[in-house]
PDB file of C-alpha atoms in Angstrom:
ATOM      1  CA  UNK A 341      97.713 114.029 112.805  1.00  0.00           C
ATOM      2  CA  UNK A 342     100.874 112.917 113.671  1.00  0.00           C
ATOM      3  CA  UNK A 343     103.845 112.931 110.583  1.00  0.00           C
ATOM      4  CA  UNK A 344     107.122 111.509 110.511  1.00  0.00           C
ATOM      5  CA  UNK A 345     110.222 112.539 108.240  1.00  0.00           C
ATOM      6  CA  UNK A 346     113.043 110.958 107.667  1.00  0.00           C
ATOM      7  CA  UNK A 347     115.446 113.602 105.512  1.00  0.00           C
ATOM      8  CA  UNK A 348     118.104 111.467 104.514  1.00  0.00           C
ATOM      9  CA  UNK A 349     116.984 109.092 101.473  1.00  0.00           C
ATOM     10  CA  UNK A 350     120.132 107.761 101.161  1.00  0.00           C
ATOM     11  CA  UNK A 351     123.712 107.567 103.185  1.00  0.00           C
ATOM     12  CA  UNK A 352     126.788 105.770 103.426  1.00  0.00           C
ATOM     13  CA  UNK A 353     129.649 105.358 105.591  1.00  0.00           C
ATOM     14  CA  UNK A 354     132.665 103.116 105.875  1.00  0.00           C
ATOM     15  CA  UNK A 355     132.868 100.314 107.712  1.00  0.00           C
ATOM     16  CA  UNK A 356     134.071 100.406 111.358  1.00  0.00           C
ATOM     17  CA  UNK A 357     132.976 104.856 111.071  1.00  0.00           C
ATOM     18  CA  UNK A 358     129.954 106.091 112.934  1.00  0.00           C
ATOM     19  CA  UNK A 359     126.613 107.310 111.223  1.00  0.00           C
ATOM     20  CA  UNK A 360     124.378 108.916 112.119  1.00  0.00           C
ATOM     21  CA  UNK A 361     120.523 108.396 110.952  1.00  0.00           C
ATOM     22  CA  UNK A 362     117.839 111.477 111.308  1.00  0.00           C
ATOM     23  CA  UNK A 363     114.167 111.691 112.385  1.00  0.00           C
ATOM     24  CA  UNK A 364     111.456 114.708 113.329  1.00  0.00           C
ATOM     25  CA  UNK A 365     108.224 113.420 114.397  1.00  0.00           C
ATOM     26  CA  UNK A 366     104.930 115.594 114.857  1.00  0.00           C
ATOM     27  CA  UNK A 367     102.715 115.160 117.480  1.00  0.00           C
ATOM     28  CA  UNK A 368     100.342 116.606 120.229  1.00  0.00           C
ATOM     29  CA  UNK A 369     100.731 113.388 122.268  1.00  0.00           C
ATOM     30  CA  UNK A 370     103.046 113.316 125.777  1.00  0.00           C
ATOM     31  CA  UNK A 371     103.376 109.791 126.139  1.00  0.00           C
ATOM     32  CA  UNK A 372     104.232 107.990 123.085  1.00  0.00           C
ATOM     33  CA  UNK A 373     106.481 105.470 121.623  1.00  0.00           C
ATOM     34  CA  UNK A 374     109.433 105.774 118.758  1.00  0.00           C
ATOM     35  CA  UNK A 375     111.372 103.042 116.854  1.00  0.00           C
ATOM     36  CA  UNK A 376     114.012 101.914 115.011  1.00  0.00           C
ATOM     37  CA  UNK A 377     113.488  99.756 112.348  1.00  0.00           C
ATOM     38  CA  UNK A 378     116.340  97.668 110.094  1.00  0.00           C
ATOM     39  CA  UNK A 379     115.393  95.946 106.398  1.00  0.00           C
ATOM     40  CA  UNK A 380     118.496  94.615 105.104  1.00  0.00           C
ATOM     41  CA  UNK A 381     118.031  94.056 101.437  1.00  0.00           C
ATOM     42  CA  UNK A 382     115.509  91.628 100.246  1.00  0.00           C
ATOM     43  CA  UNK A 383     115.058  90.417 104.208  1.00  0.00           C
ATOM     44  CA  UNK A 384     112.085  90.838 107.079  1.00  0.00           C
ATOM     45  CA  UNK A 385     112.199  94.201 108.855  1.00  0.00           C
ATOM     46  CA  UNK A 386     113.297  93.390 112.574  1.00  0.00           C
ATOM     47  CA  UNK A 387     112.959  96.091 114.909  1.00  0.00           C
ATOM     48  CA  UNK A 388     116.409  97.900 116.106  1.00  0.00           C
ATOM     49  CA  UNK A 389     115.670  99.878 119.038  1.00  0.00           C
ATOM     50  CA  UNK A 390     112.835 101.413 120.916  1.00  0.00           C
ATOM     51  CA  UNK A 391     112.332 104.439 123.304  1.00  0.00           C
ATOM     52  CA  UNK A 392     109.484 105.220 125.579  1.00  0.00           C
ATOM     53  CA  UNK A 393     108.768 109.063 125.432  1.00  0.00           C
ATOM     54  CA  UNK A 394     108.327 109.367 129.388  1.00  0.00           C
ATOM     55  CA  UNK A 395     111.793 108.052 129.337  1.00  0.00           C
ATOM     56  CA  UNK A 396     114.396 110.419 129.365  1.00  0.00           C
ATOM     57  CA  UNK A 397     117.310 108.309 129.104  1.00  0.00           C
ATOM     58  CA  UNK A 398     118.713 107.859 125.943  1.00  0.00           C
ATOM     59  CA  UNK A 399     117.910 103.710 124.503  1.00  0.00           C
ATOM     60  CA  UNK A 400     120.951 101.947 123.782  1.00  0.00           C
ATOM     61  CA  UNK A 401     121.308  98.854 121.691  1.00  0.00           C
ATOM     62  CA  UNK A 402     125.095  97.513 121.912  1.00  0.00           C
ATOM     63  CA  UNK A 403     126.211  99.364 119.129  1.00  0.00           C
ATOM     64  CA  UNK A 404     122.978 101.208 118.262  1.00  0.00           C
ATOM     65  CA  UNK A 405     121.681 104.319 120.329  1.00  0.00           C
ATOM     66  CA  UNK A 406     119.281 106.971 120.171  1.00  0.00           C
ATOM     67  CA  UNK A 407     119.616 110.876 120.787  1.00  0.00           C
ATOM     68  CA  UNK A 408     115.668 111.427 121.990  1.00  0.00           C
ATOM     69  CA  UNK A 409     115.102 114.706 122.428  1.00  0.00           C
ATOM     70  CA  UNK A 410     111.286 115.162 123.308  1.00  0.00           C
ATOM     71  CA  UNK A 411     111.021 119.251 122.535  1.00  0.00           C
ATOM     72  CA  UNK A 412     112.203 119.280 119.787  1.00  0.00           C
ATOM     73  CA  UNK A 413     110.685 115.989 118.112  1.00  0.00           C
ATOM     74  CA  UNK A 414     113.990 114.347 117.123  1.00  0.00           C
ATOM     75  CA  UNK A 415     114.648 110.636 117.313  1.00  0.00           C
ATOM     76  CA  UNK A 416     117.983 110.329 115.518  1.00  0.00           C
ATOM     77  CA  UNK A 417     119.988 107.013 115.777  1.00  0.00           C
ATOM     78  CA  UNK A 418     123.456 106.414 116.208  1.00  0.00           C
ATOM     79  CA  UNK A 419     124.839 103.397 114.682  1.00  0.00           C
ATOM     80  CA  UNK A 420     128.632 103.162 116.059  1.00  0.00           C
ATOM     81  CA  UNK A 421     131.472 100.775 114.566  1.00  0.00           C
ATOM     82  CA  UNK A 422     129.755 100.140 111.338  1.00  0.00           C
ATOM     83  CA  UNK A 423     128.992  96.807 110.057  1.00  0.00           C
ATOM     84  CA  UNK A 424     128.842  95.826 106.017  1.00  0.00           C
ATOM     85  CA  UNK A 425     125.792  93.658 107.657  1.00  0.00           C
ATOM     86  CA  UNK A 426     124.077  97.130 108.690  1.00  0.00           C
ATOM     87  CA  UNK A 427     123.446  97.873 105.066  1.00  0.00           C
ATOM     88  CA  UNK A 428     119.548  98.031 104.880  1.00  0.00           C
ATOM     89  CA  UNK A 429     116.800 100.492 104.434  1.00  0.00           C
ATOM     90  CA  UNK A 430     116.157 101.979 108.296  1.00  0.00           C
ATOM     91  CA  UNK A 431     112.759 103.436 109.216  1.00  0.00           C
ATOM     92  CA  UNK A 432     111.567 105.254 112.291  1.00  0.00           C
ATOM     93  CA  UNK A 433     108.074 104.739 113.052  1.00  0.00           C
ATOM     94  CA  UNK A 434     105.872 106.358 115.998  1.00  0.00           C
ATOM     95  CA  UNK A 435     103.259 105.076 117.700  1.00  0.00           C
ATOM     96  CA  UNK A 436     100.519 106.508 119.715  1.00  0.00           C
ATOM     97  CA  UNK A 437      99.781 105.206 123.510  1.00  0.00           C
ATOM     98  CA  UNK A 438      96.109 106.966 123.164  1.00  0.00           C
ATOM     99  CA  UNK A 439      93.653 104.205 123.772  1.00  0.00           C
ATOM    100  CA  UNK A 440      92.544 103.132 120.403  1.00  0.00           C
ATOM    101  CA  UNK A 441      94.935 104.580 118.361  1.00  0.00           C
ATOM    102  CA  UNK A 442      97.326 101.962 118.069  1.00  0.00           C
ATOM    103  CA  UNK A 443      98.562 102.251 114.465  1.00  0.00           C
ATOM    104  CA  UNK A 444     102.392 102.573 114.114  1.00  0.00           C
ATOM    105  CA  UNK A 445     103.319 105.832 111.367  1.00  0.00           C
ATOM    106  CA  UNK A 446     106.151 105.290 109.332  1.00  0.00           C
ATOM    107  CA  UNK A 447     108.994 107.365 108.053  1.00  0.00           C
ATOM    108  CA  UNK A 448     109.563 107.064 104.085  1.00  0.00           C
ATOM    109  CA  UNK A 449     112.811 105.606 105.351  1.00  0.00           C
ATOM    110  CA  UNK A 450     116.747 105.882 104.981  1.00  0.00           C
ATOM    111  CA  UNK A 451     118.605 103.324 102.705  1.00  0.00           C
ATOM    112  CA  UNK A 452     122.402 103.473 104.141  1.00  0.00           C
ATOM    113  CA  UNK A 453     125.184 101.570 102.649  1.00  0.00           C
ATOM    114  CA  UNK A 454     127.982 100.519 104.681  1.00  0.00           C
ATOM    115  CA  UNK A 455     131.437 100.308 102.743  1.00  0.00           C
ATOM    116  CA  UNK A 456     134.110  97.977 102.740  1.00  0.00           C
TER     117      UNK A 456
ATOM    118  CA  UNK B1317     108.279  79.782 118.246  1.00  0.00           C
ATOM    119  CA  UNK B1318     107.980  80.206 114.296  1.00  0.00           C
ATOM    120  CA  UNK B1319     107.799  84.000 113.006  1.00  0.00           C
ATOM    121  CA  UNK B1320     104.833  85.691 110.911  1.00  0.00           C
ATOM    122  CA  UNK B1321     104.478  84.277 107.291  1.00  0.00           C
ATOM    123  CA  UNK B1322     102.487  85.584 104.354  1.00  0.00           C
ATOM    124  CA  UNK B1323     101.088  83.567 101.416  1.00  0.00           C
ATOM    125  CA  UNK B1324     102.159  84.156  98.855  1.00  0.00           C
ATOM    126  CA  UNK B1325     105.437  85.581  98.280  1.00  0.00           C
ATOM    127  CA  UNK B1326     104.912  87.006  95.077  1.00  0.00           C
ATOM    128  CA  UNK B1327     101.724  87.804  92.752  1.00  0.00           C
ATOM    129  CA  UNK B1328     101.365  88.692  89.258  1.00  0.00           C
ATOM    130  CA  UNK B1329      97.885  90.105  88.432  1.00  0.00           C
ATOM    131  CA  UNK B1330      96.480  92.523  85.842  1.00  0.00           C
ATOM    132  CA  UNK B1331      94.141  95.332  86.381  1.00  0.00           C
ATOM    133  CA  UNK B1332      90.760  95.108  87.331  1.00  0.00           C
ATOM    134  CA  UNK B1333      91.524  91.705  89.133  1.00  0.00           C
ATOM    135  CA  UNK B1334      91.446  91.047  92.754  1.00  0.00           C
ATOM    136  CA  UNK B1335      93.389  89.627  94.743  1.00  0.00           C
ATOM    137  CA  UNK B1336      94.017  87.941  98.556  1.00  0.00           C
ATOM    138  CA  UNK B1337      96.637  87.620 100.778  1.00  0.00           C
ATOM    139  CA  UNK B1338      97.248  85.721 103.863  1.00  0.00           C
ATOM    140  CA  UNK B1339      99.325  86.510 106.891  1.00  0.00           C
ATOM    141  CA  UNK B1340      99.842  84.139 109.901  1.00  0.00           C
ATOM    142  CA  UNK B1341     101.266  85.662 113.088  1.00  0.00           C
ATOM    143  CA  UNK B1342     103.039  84.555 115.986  1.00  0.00           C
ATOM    144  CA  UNK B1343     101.422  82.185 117.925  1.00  0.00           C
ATOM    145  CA  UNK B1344      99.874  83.803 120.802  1.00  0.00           C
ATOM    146  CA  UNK B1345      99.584  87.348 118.494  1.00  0.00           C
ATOM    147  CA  UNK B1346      96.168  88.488 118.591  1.00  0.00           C
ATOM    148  CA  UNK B1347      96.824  92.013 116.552  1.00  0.00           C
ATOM    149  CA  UNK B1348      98.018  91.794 112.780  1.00  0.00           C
ATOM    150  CA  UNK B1349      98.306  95.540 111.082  1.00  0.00           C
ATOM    151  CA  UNK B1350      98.996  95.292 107.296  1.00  0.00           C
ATOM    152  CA  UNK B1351     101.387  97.805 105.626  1.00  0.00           C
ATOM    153  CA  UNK B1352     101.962  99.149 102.055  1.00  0.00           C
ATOM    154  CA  UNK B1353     105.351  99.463 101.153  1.00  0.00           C
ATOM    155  CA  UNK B1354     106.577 101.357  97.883  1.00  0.00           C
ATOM    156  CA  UNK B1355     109.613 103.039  97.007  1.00  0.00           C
ATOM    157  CA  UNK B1356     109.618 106.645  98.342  1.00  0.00           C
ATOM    158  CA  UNK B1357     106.454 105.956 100.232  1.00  0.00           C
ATOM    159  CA  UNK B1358     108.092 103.986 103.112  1.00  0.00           C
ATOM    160  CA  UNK B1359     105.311 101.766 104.994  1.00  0.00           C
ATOM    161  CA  UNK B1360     101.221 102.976 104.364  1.00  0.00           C
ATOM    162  CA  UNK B1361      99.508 101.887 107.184  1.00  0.00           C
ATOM    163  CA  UNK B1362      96.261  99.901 105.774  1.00  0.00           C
ATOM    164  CA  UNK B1363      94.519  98.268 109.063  1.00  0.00           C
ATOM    165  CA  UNK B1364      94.712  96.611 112.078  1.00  0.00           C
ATOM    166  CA  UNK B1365      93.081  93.838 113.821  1.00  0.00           C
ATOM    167  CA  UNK B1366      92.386  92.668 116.600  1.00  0.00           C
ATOM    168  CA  UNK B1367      90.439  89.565 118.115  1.00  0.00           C
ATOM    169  CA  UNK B1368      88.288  89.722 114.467  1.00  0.00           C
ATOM    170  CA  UNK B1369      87.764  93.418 115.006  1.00  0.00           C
ATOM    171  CA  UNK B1370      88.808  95.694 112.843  1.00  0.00           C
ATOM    172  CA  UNK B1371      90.847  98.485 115.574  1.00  0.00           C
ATOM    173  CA  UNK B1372      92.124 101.038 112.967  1.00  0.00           C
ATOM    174  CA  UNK B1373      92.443 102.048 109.602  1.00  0.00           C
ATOM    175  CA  UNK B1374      94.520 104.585 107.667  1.00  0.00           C
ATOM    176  CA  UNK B1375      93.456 105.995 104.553  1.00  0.00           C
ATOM    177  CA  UNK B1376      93.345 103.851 102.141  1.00  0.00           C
ATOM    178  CA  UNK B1377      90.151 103.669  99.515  1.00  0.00           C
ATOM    179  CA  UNK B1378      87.129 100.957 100.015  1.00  0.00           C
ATOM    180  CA  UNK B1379      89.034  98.478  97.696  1.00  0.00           C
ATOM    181  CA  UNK B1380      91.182  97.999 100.580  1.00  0.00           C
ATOM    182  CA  UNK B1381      89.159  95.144 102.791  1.00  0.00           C
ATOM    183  CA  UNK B1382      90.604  92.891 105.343  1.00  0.00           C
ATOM    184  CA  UNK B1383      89.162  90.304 107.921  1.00  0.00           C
ATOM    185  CA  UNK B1384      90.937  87.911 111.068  1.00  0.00           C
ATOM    186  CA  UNK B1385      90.115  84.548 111.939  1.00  0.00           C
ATOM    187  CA  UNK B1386      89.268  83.658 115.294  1.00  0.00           C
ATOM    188  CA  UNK B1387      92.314  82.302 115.188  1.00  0.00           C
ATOM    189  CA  UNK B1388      94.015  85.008 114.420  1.00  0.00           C
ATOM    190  CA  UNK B1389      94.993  84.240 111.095  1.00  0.00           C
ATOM    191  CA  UNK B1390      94.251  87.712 108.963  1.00  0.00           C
ATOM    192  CA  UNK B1391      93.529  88.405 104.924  1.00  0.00           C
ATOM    193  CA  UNK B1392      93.763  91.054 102.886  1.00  0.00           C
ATOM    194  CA  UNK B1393      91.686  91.828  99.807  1.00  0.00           C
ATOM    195  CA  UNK B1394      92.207  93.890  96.817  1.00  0.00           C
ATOM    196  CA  UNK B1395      88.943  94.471  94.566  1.00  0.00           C
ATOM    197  CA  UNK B1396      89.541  96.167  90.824  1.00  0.00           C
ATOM    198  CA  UNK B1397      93.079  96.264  90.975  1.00  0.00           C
ATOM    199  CA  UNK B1398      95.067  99.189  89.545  1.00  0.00           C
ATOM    200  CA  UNK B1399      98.761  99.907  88.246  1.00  0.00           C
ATOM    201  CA  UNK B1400      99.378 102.101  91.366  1.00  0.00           C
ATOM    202  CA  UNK B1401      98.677  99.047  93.488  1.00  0.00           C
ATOM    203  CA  UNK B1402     101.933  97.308  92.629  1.00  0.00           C
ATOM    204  CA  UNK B1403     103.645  97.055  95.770  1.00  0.00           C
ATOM    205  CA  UNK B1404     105.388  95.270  98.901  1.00  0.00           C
ATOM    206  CA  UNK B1405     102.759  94.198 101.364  1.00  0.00           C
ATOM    207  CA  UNK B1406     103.758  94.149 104.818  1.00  0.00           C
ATOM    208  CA  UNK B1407     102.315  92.308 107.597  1.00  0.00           C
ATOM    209  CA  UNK B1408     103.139  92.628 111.175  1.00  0.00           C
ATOM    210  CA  UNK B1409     101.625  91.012 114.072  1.00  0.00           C
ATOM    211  CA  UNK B1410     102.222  92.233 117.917  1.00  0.00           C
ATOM    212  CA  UNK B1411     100.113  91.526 121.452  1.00  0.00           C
ATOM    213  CA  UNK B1412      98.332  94.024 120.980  1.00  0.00           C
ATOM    214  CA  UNK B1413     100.151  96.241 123.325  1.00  0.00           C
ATOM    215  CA  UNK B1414     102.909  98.759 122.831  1.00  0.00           C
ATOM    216  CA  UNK B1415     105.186  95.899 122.490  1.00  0.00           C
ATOM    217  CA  UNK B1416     107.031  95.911 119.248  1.00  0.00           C
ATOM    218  CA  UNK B1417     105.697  94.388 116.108  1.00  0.00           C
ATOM    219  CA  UNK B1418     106.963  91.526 113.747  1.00  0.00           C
ATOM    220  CA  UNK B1419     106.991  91.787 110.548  1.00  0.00           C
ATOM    221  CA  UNK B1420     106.738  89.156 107.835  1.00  0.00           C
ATOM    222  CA  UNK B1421     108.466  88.539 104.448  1.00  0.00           C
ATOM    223  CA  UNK B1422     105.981  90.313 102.872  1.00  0.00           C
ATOM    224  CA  UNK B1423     103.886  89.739  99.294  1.00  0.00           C
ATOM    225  CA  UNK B1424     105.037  91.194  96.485  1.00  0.00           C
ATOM    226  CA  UNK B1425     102.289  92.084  94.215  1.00  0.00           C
ATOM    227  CA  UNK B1426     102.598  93.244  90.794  1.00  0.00           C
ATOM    228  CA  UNK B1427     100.061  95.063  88.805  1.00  0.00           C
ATOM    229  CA  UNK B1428     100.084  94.636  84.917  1.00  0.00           C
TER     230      UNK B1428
END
């Protein structure tokens, strides 16, 4: 079955500094999909960034990007020139491309706190 | 075109009650997935569906139901609620495809 851990319950980081967000993912799978998603505080979770697994280049999302590396099952996201508005809880999710298996699996997510 | 909504945004029930919530997707959305959300948990998956069909389901026990609309309009039931049930409930709707999911307000339910 495949897992997904985020290790980093909490973090914070001044504004305008770089952070960076971890995630390992289990699977079996070769083709898959991983994503980035934000949930500022007491607002709808919007999706952040994505990254196809056959893909080996690196998604980028203005000031959001990804360091994908497929072997060792690590989808970590870079968030660069932090904003106070990119305080939220930030989960990375996987989902399967296996025909019907199409349920997305969730980290327990990463609440990060931007300072002034 | 307007975003997924859930009815209602907040429930107070006590145990042993049931209780049903409502999530409309985006027009066009044929696949709504309903999530659990608790603190330390992240998101549970519950179900999917998919053109009234239930696709997949994650492990969640038998008091756990949900049905969609033909048009596409999805519910989710809670029989004999419990304590442990108090929680965020999520609802995202997508094409059906690998294309990302939105995600509603969510319902908070609490259990008393």
């Amino acid at each position: 079955a495949q897992t997904v851990t985020q290790s980093q319950p909490e973090m914070s980081v001044q504004e305008a500094e770089t952070v960076t967000l971890s995630c390992t993912y289990d699977t079996s799978e070769n083709n898959y999909y991983l994503f980035w998603y934000k949930q500022p505080p007491s607002r709808q979770m919007i999706l952040v960034i994505r990254q196809e697994a056959y893909k080996q280049q690196n998604a980028t999302e203005n000031r959001f990007s990804v360091n994908f590396q497929k072997a060792a099952k690590s989808f970590s996201l870079k968030i660069s020139d932090s904003q106070l508005g990119d305080t939220a809880m930030y989960f990375c999710a996987f989902r399967s491309t296996t025909s019907g298996t199409y349920k997305y699996i969730f980290g327990t997510g990463t609440r990060l706190k931007v300072l002034a | 075109k307007a975003g997924v909504t859930q009815t209602p945004r907040y429930l107070i029930k006590t145990r042993g009650q049931q209780v049903t919530l409502s999530c409309s997707p985006i027009s066009g959305h044929r696949s709504v997935s309903w999530y659990q959300q608790t603190p330390g948990q992240g998101l549970q998956f519950l179900f999917e569906y998919f053109s009234e069909t239930q696709r997949n389901k994650g492990n969640f026990p038998g008091r756990f139901s949900g049905r969609q609309f033909s048009n596409s309009r999805s519910e989710m039931n809670v029989s004999t609620l419990e304590l442990g049930d108090s929680a965020l409930y999520l609802c995202a709707s997508s094409d059906g495809t690998v294309n990302e999911q939105f995600f509603g307000p969510g319902t908070r339910l609490t259990v008393l």
